[in-house]
Amino acid sequence: MEKIFVTITGCTLDFETVRQMMEPLALRDNEFATLVAWNDRDKGIHSPQCLKCEIKGEPGWEVYGRNHGGRLRISVNDDTWVLIYS
């Protein structure tokens, strides 16, 4: 899986803003890229929600993203937000 690390300073961010800002990165190599998994560390929420929140020491949402076509992992502000795209 390709990994991109982004740092954004100087403005207040929320998940929706981050998603809108990162989508062009996902679409540049795959015009059909789809957000398959994500995490908002500060709010403690992620998708997909799963009954087993950890699989072999990794967050379940991240394992799901990797195993369901995830080709790109974008980390924003040191994993404050993580988006996995197909």
Tab-separated table of C-alpha atoms in Angstrom:
chain	number	residue	atom	x	y	z
A	1	MET	CA	0.000	0.000	0.000
A	2	GLU	CA	1.332	3.428	-0.925
A	3	LYS	CA	1.629	5.815	2.021
A	4	ILE	CA	1.415	9.599	1.976
A	5	PHE	CA	2.117	11.779	5.009
A	6	VAL	CA	0.640	15.290	5.120
A	7	THR	CA	1.067	18.029	7.722
A	8	ILE	CA	-1.359	20.940	7.768
A	9	THR	CA	-0.921	23.908	10.096
A	10	GLY	CA	-2.449	27.339	10.405
A	11	CYS	CA	-6.130	26.403	10.270
A	12	THR	CA	-8.707	24.460	12.214
A	13	LEU	CA	-9.465	21.065	10.707
A	14	ASP	CA	-12.256	18.552	11.011
A	15	PHE	CA	-12.757	15.205	9.315
A	16	GLU	CA	-14.914	16.521	6.474
A	17	THR	CA	-12.398	19.250	5.621
A	18	VAL	CA	-9.537	16.748	5.687
A	19	ARG	CA	-11.502	14.331	3.489
A	20	GLN	CA	-12.197	17.049	0.920
A	21	MET	CA	-8.549	18.140	0.906
A	22	MET	CA	-7.143	14.621	0.504
A	23	GLU	CA	-9.550	13.337	-2.142
A	24	PRO	CA	-7.605	14.903	-5.059
A	25	LEU	CA	-4.493	12.998	-3.917
A	26	ALA	CA	-6.422	9.743	-4.037
A	27	LEU	CA	-7.912	10.519	-7.439
A	28	ARG	CA	-4.661	11.520	-9.147
A	29	ASP	CA	-3.615	7.891	-9.844
A	30	ASN	CA	-7.079	6.315	-9.836
A	31	GLU	CA	-10.062	8.301	-11.059
A	32	PHE	CA	-12.369	5.746	-9.412
A	33	ALA	CA	-10.735	5.860	-5.957
A	34	THR	CA	-13.141	5.223	-3.104
A	35	LEU	CA	-12.668	5.916	0.593
A	36	VAL	CA	-12.846	2.423	2.128
A	37	ALA	CA	-11.732	3.112	5.712
A	38	TRP	CA	-10.860	6.071	7.910
A	39	ASN	CA	-10.014	7.107	11.447
A	40	ASP	CA	-10.459	10.359	13.378
A	41	ARG	CA	-8.157	9.869	16.361
A	42	ASP	CA	-9.204	12.986	18.299
A	43	LYS	CA	-12.896	12.078	18.205
A	44	GLY	CA	-12.231	8.359	18.669
A	45	ILE	CA	-14.346	7.366	15.679
A	46	HIS	CA	-13.574	5.289	12.617
A	47	SER	CA	-15.205	3.483	9.757
A	48	PRO	CA	-16.017	0.791	9.317
A	49	GLN	CA	-17.207	0.246	12.862
A	50	CYS	CA	-16.496	-3.315	13.828
A	51	LEU	CA	-17.177	-5.598	16.742
A	52	LYS	CA	-13.523	-6.588	16.961
A	53	CYS	CA	-11.683	-3.298	17.232
A	54	GLU	CA	-8.209	-4.826	17.028
A	55	ILE	CA	-6.888	-7.658	14.879
A	56	LYS	CA	-3.423	-8.980	15.719
A	57	GLY	CA	-2.453	-5.661	17.277
A	58	GLU	CA	-3.729	-3.514	14.397
A	59	PRO	CA	-6.906	-1.436	14.399
A	60	GLY	CA	-9.747	-3.349	12.762
A	61	TRP	CA	-10.695	-0.434	10.486
A	62	GLU	CA	-7.134	-0.370	9.089
A	63	VAL	CA	-7.046	-4.135	8.492
A	64	TYR	CA	-10.418	-3.821	6.761
A	65	GLY	CA	-9.132	-1.060	4.514
A	66	ARG	CA	-6.049	-3.032	3.523
A	67	ASN	CA	-8.058	-6.210	2.857
A	68	HIS	CA	-10.801	-4.474	0.863
A	69	GLY	CA	-8.830	-2.918	-1.960
A	70	GLY	CA	-6.948	-0.253	-0.035
A	71	ARG	CA	-4.076	0.959	-2.203
A	72	LEU	CA	-3.375	4.351	-0.619
A	73	ARG	CA	-3.039	5.318	3.056
A	74	ILE	CA	-3.022	9.058	3.728
A	75	SER	CA	-1.924	10.146	7.194
A	76	VAL	CA	-2.733	13.735	8.135
A	77	ASN	CA	-0.963	15.424	11.046
A	78	ASP	CA	0.796	12.306	12.337
A	79	ASP	CA	-2.249	9.999	12.137
A	80	THR	CA	-4.709	12.474	13.656
A	81	TRP	CA	-6.737	11.524	10.588
A	82	VAL	CA	-6.050	8.485	8.421
A	83	LEU	CA	-7.852	7.811	5.152
A	84	ILE	CA	-7.506	4.599	3.150
A	85	TYR	CA	-8.571	4.724	-0.491
A	86	SER	CA	-9.022	1.982	-3.067
